[in-house]
Amino acid sequence: MDNKEKNFTSENGDSSSKTTPQTASKDGSICGFDSLHRLLQACLSPPLFQEASRMLLGLNCGQALETITLPDPAAALASKHDFDLQAYYLRADKESLREPRIVRVGLIQNSISLPTTAPFSDQKRAIFEKLTPIIEAAGASGVNIICLQEAWMMPFAFCTREKRWCEFAEPFDGESTQFLQEFARKYNMVIVNPILERDIKHGETIWNTAVIIGNRGNIIGKHRKNHIPRVGDFNESTYYMEGNTGHPVFETVYGKIAVNICYGRHHPLNWLAFGLNGAEIVFNPSATVGELSEPMWPIEARNAAIANSYFVGSINRVGTEVFPNPFTSGDGKPEHAEFGHFYGSSHFSAPDASCTPSLSRFKDGLMISDLDLNLCRQLKDKWGFRMTARYELYADLLARYVKPDFEPQVISDPLLHKSA
Amino acid sequence: MDNKEKNFTSENGDSSSKTTPQTASKDGSICGFDSLHRLLQACLSPPLFQEASRMLLGLNCGQALETITLPDPAAALASKHDFDLQAYYLRADKESLREPRIVRVGLIQNSISLPTTAPFSDQKRAIFEKLTPIIEAAGASGVNIICLQEAWMMPFAFCTREKRWCEFAEPFDGESTQFLQEFARKYNMVIVNPILERDIKHGETIWNTAVIIGNRGNIIGKHRKNHIPRVGDFNESTYYMEGNTGHPVFETVYGKIAVNICYGRHHPLNWLAFGLNGAEIVFNPSATVGELSEPMWPIEARNAAIANSYFVGSINRVGTEVFPNPFTSGDGKPEHAEFGHFYGSSHFSAPDASCTPSLSRFKDGLMISDLDLNLCRQLKDKWGFRMTARYELYADLLARYVKPDFEPQVISDPLLHKSA
């Protein structure tokens, strides 16, 4: 299902080799390119590409995108297993009283491995096998924290409304968590593990959950998705309810992290809450398709990073998943058996409004960035958003808004309802 | 001060005329182009430009940017007075029970006219004279609602910290309001009028205020800037305090509008409040400079439009303003007498995540768009952000956060403070 991909993986590709544009395909591919960044790189002269990409990546005048050279074994794994591997440096200013706090963070995006008609146990094992070299590449690169995509251990079957897919759900300390705990121990790595959870102690209920695995393989805690979509084929509200874990920030050896799962990225208040609780990096493991959300994708995470003075790691799965039985989208169009194209495009956003390029729209990938967490406080000191936010106004407004008899503050033109 | 401008105003310019790239100048010009959109238009082949701009404007696959042809007198005024004139259509789906609610909305950006050393009365009169043909062009185009830039009736002198610039302040129904009331009556136009206000009844205090003028020239009400910056040369907190008017939405004959003045755009809660009070269009009249905020400019307004299911009209002044006495920025760099380059780039954002191209970074301009306000409710029904927002969680969190003894929700790795 990745056969539309093009190979423009080199960051220093020959920009003179202009390709013949193709028309946009069903998966919304950009004239055959797998990201806007790579399209511009292939088609603009080097100085114009540098300037256009500087604008698109939110870099200031004279500021350049800084890449990291990874160890050969990581590059070899990417080449052998055909996943997109990119690595960048997001710097902070040097301080007088604090050393830099540089954390190497990784984001993994992947398609499923076997058809959804294969036995469930085979499907899950095949995903484990597919992920292994990508996680190994992260380990070989010295990555400190890694986050996988939403419900990575299964197809994103919630479009179907069929309850048999609940079989994939696991206890928070189940098979998938155990699989990743091994890597956490092996590489001294914190791993954010978004799964479909079965809550055994509460009557075997289902949740959309991220389990936080510490760098020694211990389970630090979990967070459950706060906001559940009811849009398009995203029939997740058929499967699980809004999370009951608040907005926890997990203090790990590498920094304070939080997880805003998928649809929660559309809610600025959800982003805000993780910020108020002290997050320095918020991951947004997602599964979302092109026609529905791609225009929003480059906007929401960057805005959250700016507004809350933290880093954001955005992850989206890739590929098109086809299910055995057809379903409809409630949009009057014919029934269909595929969810649409999950467009990948995982990337980092920084509190200074900059961001990295995105991973491929088609290929599995590992995005690595060195984040100097000092940048968070530097931006707080510079812009003062917390101190100028007037939270008491909004505490009062929301307290009034949630009451059934809320009256909006509206000032009507007194001439409005008089005749001329 | 606009001598860096380039003429790429035609939306259908000959894309084969590739220009020699120039290096970025002090004002952050993009290789001599005045917007990323125009750079790409001049340098990419037509199908690639169409695809890249579709991505940048947040349009879905197959969706094209739709321009409006304006009456000849409007185009003639733009040509004669050398301002950038652009016009677009932001459509909604056809509904069965409601007619389309199409409102023609205009945004005006302008540089000051005389040097800041000229007598104040001359400076203000010269700005009035400069704005007259731009407002006339809006009138000739049948614009229903127009918004001017922040404190349009004066240079943005707050960098200086000199109190003599307070002389420009006016009562909410003063000279500038009266100047615009004439146009409101003449063109049956609602006008949003952001001024430096002197509050006579409260001891002649100073506010940063937007006065809402109804389509019959009546004053509907006013709103005062909620969030005041303390960053870079933005020494506005020396001049005025945080506004005391809440988050009013003004019900006009053309729809429900609100005003988020300048720095308030960095606060998602401020945007949210106008949404909760029912705004369909929120204007963001601004005055902001390239080095400080330009990477944030394409992000924040679009995010607000998405998250709150309303349209946003973003306006920024243009040009570089030089003041008589030097001042510093508190960044250790030498004193200077200019505020930096106000980069214009006014544009509209829509609730479906699309946006228009931006006006010039250098020239005065009038951005017009036909907005079908039905799009707001259509997006609310489609995405359900209000219904999935769980405001009660955040009312509770903010009520706790504003207390001095707030404790963030942090889950620490229990192994964190044990030695290995």
Short mmCIF file of N, CA, C and O in Angstrom, two decimals, chain A residues 30-31 43 48 51 55-56 58 60 218 220 226-228 231 242-243 245 247-251 253 263 266-267 269-270 273 277 291-292 295 299-300 302-303 306-307 382-383 385 388-391 394 397 401 408-413 415-416, chain B residues 30-31 43 48 51 55-56 58 60 218 220 226-228 231 242-243 245 247-251 253 263 266-267 269-270 273 276-277 291-292 295 299-300 302-303 306 382-383 385 388-391 394 397 401 406 408-413 415-416:
data_model
loop_
_atom_site.label_atom_id
_atom_site.label_comp_id
_atom_site.label_asym_id
_atom_site.label_seq_id
_atom_site.Cartn_x
_atom_site.Cartn_y
_atom_site.Cartn_z
N ILE A 30 1.26 14.96 -3.43
CA ILE A 30 1.55 16.28 -3.94
C ILE A 30 2.33 16.13 -5.23
O ILE A 30 3.55 16.14 -5.24
N CYS A 31 1.62 16.01 -6.34
CA CYS A 31 2.26 15.87 -7.64
C CYS A 31 3.35 14.81 -7.59
O CYS A 31 4.42 14.98 -8.18
N CYS A 43 12.24 21.54 -6.83
CA CYS A 43 11.79 22.42 -7.92
C CYS A 43 12.29 23.86 -7.82
O CYS A 43 12.19 24.61 -8.79
N LEU A 48 16.42 30.04 -3.34
CA LEU A 48 14.97 30.21 -3.17
C LEU A 48 14.39 29.11 -2.28
O LEU A 48 13.52 29.36 -1.45
N GLU A 51 15.17 29.94 1.28
CA GLU A 51 14.34 31.03 1.81
C GLU A 51 12.89 30.56 2.02
O GLU A 51 12.28 30.85 3.05
N MET A 55 10.87 30.14 5.69
CA MET A 55 9.54 30.68 6.01
C MET A 55 8.61 29.57 6.49
O MET A 55 7.90 29.72 7.49
N LEU A 56 8.61 28.44 5.77
CA LEU A 56 7.66 27.37 6.11
C LEU A 56 8.00 26.72 7.44
O LEU A 56 7.11 26.24 8.14
N GLY A 58 9.27 28.30 9.94
CA GLY A 58 9.18 29.29 11.00
C GLY A 58 10.53 29.70 11.57
O GLY A 58 10.64 30.02 12.75
N ASN A 60 13.78 32.26 11.84
CA ASN A 60 14.02 33.69 11.67
C ASN A 60 15.03 33.94 10.58
O ASN A 60 15.75 33.04 10.14
N ASN A 218 10.45 0.16 33.67
CA ASN A 218 9.33 0.24 34.61
C ASN A 218 8.16 1.03 34.01
O ASN A 218 8.35 1.88 33.13
N ILE A 220 5.69 3.90 34.43
CA ILE A 220 5.54 5.10 35.27
C ILE A 220 4.07 5.42 35.48
O ILE A 220 3.65 5.82 36.57
N ASN A 226 -8.56 12.12 26.19
CA ASN A 226 -9.57 12.98 26.82
C ASN A 226 -10.75 13.32 25.93
O ASN A 226 -11.85 13.55 26.42
N HIS A 227 -10.50 13.43 24.61
CA HIS A 227 -11.54 13.91 23.70
C HIS A 227 -11.72 12.89 22.58
O HIS A 227 -10.76 12.52 21.91
N ILE A 228 -12.94 12.46 22.39
CA ILE A 228 -13.22 11.37 21.44
C ILE A 228 -14.02 11.92 20.25
O ILE A 228 -15.06 12.55 20.45
N VAL A 231 -16.75 12.09 13.89
CA VAL A 231 -16.63 12.79 12.61
C VAL A 231 -16.16 11.81 11.55
O VAL A 231 -15.29 10.98 11.81
N GLU A 242 -14.64 9.04 26.98
CA GLU A 242 -13.67 10.08 27.31
C GLU A 242 -12.85 9.65 28.54
O GLU A 242 -13.40 9.14 29.52
N GLY A 243 -11.56 9.91 28.50
CA GLY A 243 -10.63 9.45 29.52
C GLY A 243 -10.90 10.05 30.90
O GLY A 243 -11.49 11.12 31.02
N THR A 245 -8.29 10.28 33.33
CA THR A 245 -6.99 10.41 34.00
C THR A 245 -6.51 11.86 34.09
O THR A 245 -5.36 12.10 34.45
N HIS A 247 -4.96 15.38 33.22
CA HIS A 247 -3.92 15.84 32.29
C HIS A 247 -2.55 15.63 32.91
O HIS A 247 -1.82 16.60 33.18
N PRO A 248 -2.18 14.37 33.14
CA PRO A 248 -0.94 14.13 33.87
C PRO A 248 0.30 14.48 33.06
O PRO A 248 0.35 14.30 31.85
N VAL A 249 1.28 15.00 33.78
CA VAL A 249 2.61 15.19 33.23
C VAL A 249 3.51 14.17 33.91
O VAL A 249 3.46 14.01 35.13
N PHE A 250 4.30 13.45 33.12
CA PHE A 250 5.15 12.38 33.65
C PHE A 250 6.59 12.89 33.76
O PHE A 250 7.19 13.29 32.75
N GLU A 251 7.08 12.87 34.99
CA GLU A 251 8.45 13.31 35.23
C GLU A 251 9.39 12.14 35.01
O GLU A 251 9.43 11.21 35.83
N VAL A 253 13.42 10.70 33.66
CA VAL A 253 14.82 11.10 33.83
C VAL A 253 15.25 12.09 32.74
O VAL A 253 16.19 12.85 32.93
N TYR A 263 -7.34 13.22 18.49
CA TYR A 263 -8.37 14.27 18.35
C TYR A 263 -8.25 15.35 19.42
O TYR A 263 -8.73 16.48 19.22
N HIS A 266 -7.29 19.05 18.57
CA HIS A 266 -8.20 20.10 18.11
C HIS A 266 -8.70 20.96 19.27
O HIS A 266 -9.43 21.92 19.04
N HIS A 267 -8.34 20.61 20.49
CA HIS A 267 -8.85 21.30 21.67
C HIS A 267 -7.74 22.09 22.36
O HIS A 267 -6.94 21.52 23.10
N LEU A 269 -7.76 23.82 24.90
CA LEU A 269 -7.80 23.67 26.36
C LEU A 269 -7.05 22.41 26.81
O LEU A 269 -6.46 22.39 27.89
N ASN A 270 -7.11 21.37 26.01
CA ASN A 270 -6.39 20.14 26.34
C ASN A 270 -4.88 20.40 26.31
O ASN A 270 -4.15 20.04 27.23
N ALA A 273 -3.91 22.49 29.35
CA ALA A 273 -3.86 21.79 30.63
C ALA A 273 -2.53 21.07 30.83
O ALA A 273 -1.96 21.09 31.93
N ASN A 277 0.27 22.00 33.80
CA ASN A 277 0.84 20.97 34.68
C ASN A 277 2.35 20.79 34.49
O ASN A 277 2.94 19.93 35.14
N GLU A 291 -8.22 13.57 3.65
CA GLU A 291 -9.33 14.42 3.25
C GLU A 291 -9.95 15.14 4.45
O GLU A 291 -10.46 16.24 4.35
N LEU A 292 -9.86 14.50 5.61
CA LEU A 292 -10.49 15.08 6.78
C LEU A 292 -9.64 16.16 7.43
O LEU A 292 -10.11 17.26 7.71
N PRO A 295 -5.34 19.69 6.09
CA PRO A 295 -5.10 21.14 6.16
C PRO A 295 -4.86 21.65 7.58
O PRO A 295 -4.25 22.70 7.77
N ILE A 299 -0.88 23.14 11.43
CA ILE A 299 -1.25 24.34 12.19
C ILE A 299 -1.36 24.06 13.70
O ILE A 299 -0.78 24.76 14.53
N GLU A 300 -2.12 23.04 14.06
CA GLU A 300 -2.55 22.90 15.45
C GLU A 300 -1.40 22.61 16.41
O GLU A 300 -1.33 23.18 17.51
N ARG A 302 1.82 23.27 15.98
CA ARG A 302 2.70 24.43 16.09
C ARG A 302 2.08 25.49 16.98
O ARG A 302 2.76 26.15 17.77
N ASN A 303 0.76 25.69 16.84
CA ASN A 303 0.12 26.68 17.69
C ASN A 303 0.22 26.28 19.16
O ASN A 303 0.47 27.12 20.04
N ILE A 306 3.69 27.04 20.48
CA ILE A 306 3.87 28.48 20.69
C ILE A 306 3.12 28.92 21.95
O ILE A 306 3.69 29.55 22.84
N ALA A 307 1.85 28.59 22.02
CA ALA A 307 0.99 29.13 23.08
C ALA A 307 1.40 28.62 24.45
O ALA A 307 1.19 29.30 25.46
N LYS A 382 10.74 35.28 27.72
CA LYS A 382 10.71 36.30 26.67
C LYS A 382 9.31 36.84 26.41
O LYS A 382 9.10 38.05 26.39
N TRP A 383 8.35 35.94 26.23
CA TRP A 383 7.01 36.36 25.80
C TRP A 383 6.03 36.56 26.96
O TRP A 383 5.02 37.25 26.80
N PHE A 385 3.69 34.67 28.23
CA PHE A 385 2.28 34.32 27.98
C PHE A 385 1.56 33.91 29.26
O PHE A 385 0.39 34.24 29.47
N THR A 388 0.65 37.03 31.33
CA THR A 388 -0.31 37.96 30.73
C THR A 388 -1.64 37.26 30.39
O THR A 388 -2.48 37.85 29.71
N ALA A 389 -1.82 36.04 30.86
CA ALA A 389 -2.95 35.22 30.37
C ALA A 389 -4.28 35.52 31.06
O ALA A 389 -5.33 35.16 30.55
N ARG A 390 -4.25 36.14 32.24
CA ARG A 390 -5.49 36.49 32.95
C ARG A 390 -6.42 35.28 33.14
O ARG A 390 -7.61 35.32 32.82
N TYR A 391 -5.86 34.20 33.66
CA TYR A 391 -6.62 32.96 33.80
C TYR A 391 -7.90 33.12 34.62
O TYR A 391 -8.88 32.40 34.41
N TYR A 394 -10.95 33.58 32.63
CA TYR A 394 -11.43 32.40 31.89
C TYR A 394 -11.97 31.32 32.83
O TYR A 394 -12.87 30.57 32.47
N LEU A 397 -15.40 32.63 33.23
CA LEU A 397 -16.21 32.43 32.03
C LEU A 397 -16.64 30.96 31.88
O LEU A 397 -17.81 30.66 31.64
N TYR A 401 -20.17 29.28 31.67
CA TYR A 401 -20.54 28.66 30.39
C TYR A 401 -21.14 27.26 30.56
O TYR A 401 -22.07 26.88 29.82
N PRO A 408 -24.52 34.42 26.60
CA PRO A 408 -23.33 35.01 25.97
C PRO A 408 -23.32 36.54 26.10
O PRO A 408 -24.39 37.17 26.19
N GLN A 409 -22.09 37.09 26.10
CA GLN A 409 -21.95 38.55 26.17
C GLN A 409 -22.11 39.12 24.76
O GLN A 409 -21.15 39.14 23.97
N VAL A 410 -23.30 39.57 24.43
CA VAL A 410 -23.61 40.08 23.09
C VAL A 410 -24.10 41.51 23.20
O VAL A 410 -24.97 41.81 24.03
N ILE A 411 -23.54 42.38 22.39
CA ILE A 411 -23.99 43.77 22.31
C ILE A 411 -24.62 43.96 20.94
O ILE A 411 -23.92 43.92 19.91
N SER A 412 -25.93 44.12 20.92
CA SER A 412 -26.63 44.22 19.64
C SER A 412 -26.73 45.66 19.18
O SER A 412 -26.93 46.57 20.00
N ASP A 413 -26.59 45.86 17.90
CA ASP A 413 -26.85 47.18 17.32
C ASP A 413 -28.30 47.55 17.62
O ASP A 413 -29.21 46.84 17.18
N LEU A 415 -30.14 49.63 16.38
CA LEU A 415 -30.90 49.94 15.16
C LEU A 415 -31.25 48.67 14.36
O LEU A 415 -31.93 48.73 13.35
N LEU A 416 -30.77 47.51 14.87
CA LEU A 416 -30.85 46.29 14.09
C LEU A 416 -32.28 45.88 13.79
O LEU A 416 -32.59 45.42 12.69
N ILE B 30 11.60 38.23 1.26
CA ILE B 30 11.83 36.86 0.80
C ILE B 30 12.46 36.92 -0.57
O ILE B 30 11.78 36.89 -1.59
N CYS B 31 13.77 37.03 -0.60
CA CYS B 31 14.49 37.06 -1.87
C CYS B 31 13.88 38.09 -2.81
O CYS B 31 13.79 37.85 -4.02
N CYS B 43 8.10 31.14 -9.36
CA CYS B 43 9.22 30.21 -9.55
C CYS B 43 8.82 28.77 -9.84
O CYS B 43 9.66 27.98 -10.27
N LEU B 48 2.65 22.72 -10.43
CA LEU B 48 3.29 22.60 -9.13
C LEU B 48 2.91 23.76 -8.23
O LEU B 48 2.70 23.59 -7.03
N GLU B 51 -0.49 23.11 -6.82
CA GLU B 51 -0.49 22.08 -5.78
C GLU B 51 0.15 22.60 -4.49
O GLU B 51 -0.38 22.39 -3.40
N MET B 55 -1.77 23.29 -0.80
CA MET B 55 -1.31 22.81 0.50
C MET B 55 -1.16 23.96 1.49
O MET B 55 -1.60 23.89 2.64
N LEU B 56 -0.52 25.04 1.03
CA LEU B 56 -0.25 26.16 1.94
C LEU B 56 -1.53 26.87 2.36
O LEU B 56 -1.60 27.42 3.46
N GLY B 58 -4.35 25.40 2.78
CA GLY B 58 -5.22 24.48 3.51
C GLY B 58 -6.44 24.06 2.72
O GLY B 58 -7.50 23.81 3.30
N ASN B 60 -8.55 21.42 0.32
CA ASN B 60 -8.58 19.98 0.11
C ASN B 60 -8.25 19.64 -1.32
O ASN B 60 -8.25 20.50 -2.21
N ASN B 218 -23.87 54.75 13.43
CA ASN B 218 -24.04 54.75 14.90
C ASN B 218 -22.91 53.97 15.57
O ASN B 218 -22.34 53.06 14.96
N ILE B 220 -21.97 51.20 18.01
CA ILE B 220 -22.62 50.06 18.66
C ILE B 220 -21.99 49.79 20.02
O ILE B 220 -22.67 49.46 20.99
N ASN B 226 -7.43 42.97 25.70
CA ASN B 226 -7.42 42.18 26.94
C ASN B 226 -6.03 41.82 27.44
O ASN B 226 -5.83 41.65 28.64
N HIS B 227 -5.09 41.63 26.52
CA HIS B 227 -3.76 41.13 26.90
C HIS B 227 -2.71 42.09 26.37
O HIS B 227 -2.69 42.40 25.17
N ILE B 228 -1.84 42.56 27.25
CA ILE B 228 -0.86 43.60 26.89
C ILE B 228 0.54 43.01 26.93
O ILE B 228 0.94 42.42 27.94
N VAL B 231 7.34 42.56 25.68
CA VAL B 231 8.32 41.78 24.91
C VAL B 231 8.97 42.70 23.87
O VAL B 231 8.30 43.51 23.23
N GLU B 242 -4.61 46.26 31.02
CA GLU B 242 -5.46 45.21 30.46
C GLU B 242 -6.93 45.67 30.44
O GLU B 242 -7.41 46.25 31.41
N GLY B 243 -7.60 45.37 29.35
CA GLY B 243 -8.96 45.86 29.12
C GLY B 243 -9.98 45.36 30.14
O GLY B 243 -9.80 44.32 30.77
N THR B 245 -13.46 45.19 29.36
CA THR B 245 -14.74 45.06 28.65
C THR B 245 -15.13 43.59 28.39
O THR B 245 -16.07 43.33 27.64
N HIS B 247 -15.37 39.99 26.82
CA HIS B 247 -15.19 39.44 25.46
C HIS B 247 -16.47 39.64 24.65
O HIS B 247 -17.13 38.68 24.25
N PRO B 248 -16.83 40.90 24.41
CA PRO B 248 -18.12 41.16 23.76
C PRO B 248 -18.15 40.72 22.30
O PRO B 248 -17.16 40.82 21.58
N VAL B 249 -19.30 40.21 21.91
CA VAL B 249 -19.59 39.95 20.51
C VAL B 249 -20.63 40.98 20.08
O VAL B 249 -21.61 41.20 20.79
N PHE B 250 -20.40 41.63 18.95
CA PHE B 250 -21.27 42.69 18.48
C PHE B 250 -22.18 42.16 17.39
O PHE B 250 -21.70 41.69 16.34
N GLU B 251 -23.46 42.23 17.67
CA GLU B 251 -24.43 41.75 16.68
C GLU B 251 -24.74 42.88 15.72
O GLU B 251 -25.42 43.85 16.08
N VAL B 253 -25.83 44.14 11.54
CA VAL B 253 -26.76 43.71 10.50
C VAL B 253 -26.13 42.65 9.60
O VAL B 253 -26.83 41.87 8.95
N TYR B 263 -1.75 41.40 20.48
CA TYR B 263 -1.09 40.38 21.32
C TYR B 263 -2.08 39.35 21.87
O TYR B 263 -1.68 38.23 22.23
N HIS B 266 -2.01 35.60 20.80
CA HIS B 266 -1.16 34.56 21.36
C HIS B 266 -1.87 33.77 22.46
O HIS B 266 -1.30 32.82 23.00
N HIS B 267 -3.07 34.18 22.83
CA HIS B 267 -3.79 33.57 23.95
C HIS B 267 -5.00 32.78 23.44
O HIS B 267 -6.05 33.36 23.17
N LEU B 269 -7.16 31.19 24.98
CA LEU B 269 -8.34 31.42 25.81
C LEU B 269 -9.09 32.67 25.37
O LEU B 269 -10.31 32.75 25.48
N ASN B 270 -8.36 33.68 24.92
CA ASN B 270 -9.00 34.90 24.44
C ASN B 270 -9.82 34.61 23.18
O ASN B 270 -10.99 34.98 23.08
N ALA B 273 -12.95 32.64 24.17
CA ALA B 273 -14.03 33.42 24.81
C ALA B 273 -14.91 34.10 23.77
O ALA B 273 -16.14 34.13 23.91
N LEU B 276 -17.13 31.36 22.45
CA LEU B 276 -18.20 30.95 23.36
C LEU B 276 -19.32 32.00 23.38
O LEU B 276 -20.48 31.67 23.60
N ASN B 277 -18.96 33.25 23.15
CA ASN B 277 -19.97 34.31 23.12
C ASN B 277 -20.65 34.43 21.75
O ASN B 277 -21.49 35.32 21.56
N GLU B 291 11.05 40.27 12.99
CA GLU B 291 11.98 39.43 13.73
C GLU B 291 11.29 38.79 14.94
O GLU B 291 11.63 37.70 15.35
N LEU B 292 10.31 39.50 15.48
CA LEU B 292 9.67 39.00 16.69
C LEU B 292 8.62 37.93 16.41
O LEU B 292 8.61 36.87 17.03
N PRO B 295 7.24 34.21 12.29
CA PRO B 295 7.01 32.76 12.20
C PRO B 295 5.67 32.32 12.82
O PRO B 295 5.14 31.27 12.48
N ILE B 299 0.22 30.91 11.75
CA ILE B 299 -0.25 29.78 12.55
C ILE B 299 -1.43 30.15 13.46
O ILE B 299 -2.46 29.48 13.47
N GLU B 300 -1.27 31.20 14.24
CA GLU B 300 -2.19 31.44 15.36
C GLU B 300 -3.61 31.75 14.92
O GLU B 300 -4.58 31.24 15.51
N ARG B 302 -5.06 30.98 12.05
CA ARG B 302 -5.68 29.80 11.43
C ARG B 302 -6.09 28.80 12.51
O ARG B 302 -7.16 28.18 12.41
N ASN B 303 -5.26 28.64 13.53
CA ASN B 303 -5.64 27.71 14.59
C ASN B 303 -6.91 28.18 15.30
O ASN B 303 -7.80 27.38 15.62
N ILE B 306 -9.94 27.38 13.18
CA ILE B 306 -10.25 25.96 13.24
C ILE B 306 -10.90 25.61 14.58
O ILE B 306 -11.98 25.02 14.63
N LYS B 382 -20.12 19.37 11.81
CA LYS B 382 -19.26 18.30 11.29
C LYS B 382 -18.28 17.78 12.35
O LYS B 382 -18.18 16.57 12.58
N TRP B 383 -17.57 18.69 13.01
CA TRP B 383 -16.48 18.30 13.90
C TRP B 383 -16.91 18.18 15.36
O TRP B 383 -16.25 17.51 16.15
N PHE B 385 -16.61 20.21 17.91
CA PHE B 385 -15.61 20.60 18.92
C PHE B 385 -16.26 21.10 20.21
O PHE B 385 -15.78 20.80 21.31
N THR B 388 -17.56 18.11 22.27
CA THR B 388 -16.54 17.19 22.79
C THR B 388 -15.51 17.90 23.66
O THR B 388 -14.49 17.31 24.02
N ALA B 389 -15.76 19.15 24.02
CA ALA B 389 -14.71 19.96 24.65
C ALA B 389 -14.55 19.74 26.15
O ALA B 389 -13.53 20.11 26.72
N ARG B 390 -15.56 19.20 26.81
CA ARG B 390 -15.46 18.91 28.25
C ARG B 390 -15.06 20.15 29.06
O ARG B 390 -14.14 20.12 29.87
N TYR B 391 -15.79 21.25 28.82
CA TYR B 391 -15.43 22.52 29.46
C TYR B 391 -15.40 22.43 30.98
O TYR B 391 -14.68 23.17 31.64
N TYR B 394 -12.05 21.96 32.44
CA TYR B 394 -11.15 23.11 32.36
C TYR B 394 -11.60 24.24 33.27
O TYR B 394 -10.77 25.00 33.79
N LEU B 397 -10.05 23.06 36.41
CA LEU B 397 -8.59 23.22 36.41
C LEU B 397 -8.19 24.69 36.60
O LEU B 397 -7.32 25.01 37.42
N TYR B 401 -5.99 26.46 39.32
CA TYR B 401 -4.70 27.02 38.90
C TYR B 401 -4.49 28.44 39.41
O TYR B 401 -3.35 28.82 39.74
N PHE B 406 -1.75 26.14 44.05
CA PHE B 406 -1.99 25.14 42.99
C PHE B 406 -0.87 24.11 42.95
O PHE B 406 0.30 24.45 42.99
N PRO B 408 0.47 21.18 40.41
CA PRO B 408 0.31 20.53 39.09
C PRO B 408 0.15 19.02 39.24
O PRO B 408 0.64 18.42 40.20
N GLN B 409 -0.55 18.43 38.26
CA GLN B 409 -0.73 16.97 38.24
C GLN B 409 0.52 16.34 37.62
O GLN B 409 0.64 16.25 36.40
N VAL B 410 1.45 15.90 38.46
CA VAL B 410 2.71 15.33 38.00
C VAL B 410 2.86 13.91 38.56
O VAL B 410 2.63 13.69 39.75
N ILE B 411 3.18 12.97 37.68
CA ILE B 411 3.46 11.60 38.10
C ILE B 411 4.95 11.34 37.87
O ILE B 411 5.41 11.29 36.73
N SER B 412 5.70 11.24 38.95
CA SER B 412 7.15 11.09 38.82
C SER B 412 7.53 9.62 38.73
O SER B 412 6.94 8.77 39.41
N ASP B 413 8.51 9.34 37.92
CA ASP B 413 9.10 8.01 37.88
C ASP B 413 9.65 7.70 39.27
O ASP B 413 10.55 8.41 39.75
N LEU B 415 11.65 5.62 40.21
CA LEU B 415 13.08 5.27 40.18
C LEU B 415 13.95 6.50 39.96
O LEU B 415 15.18 6.41 39.97
N LEU B 416 13.30 7.66 39.79
CA LEU B 416 14.03 8.85 39.35
C LEU B 416 15.09 9.28 40.35
O LEU B 416 16.19 9.68 39.98
#
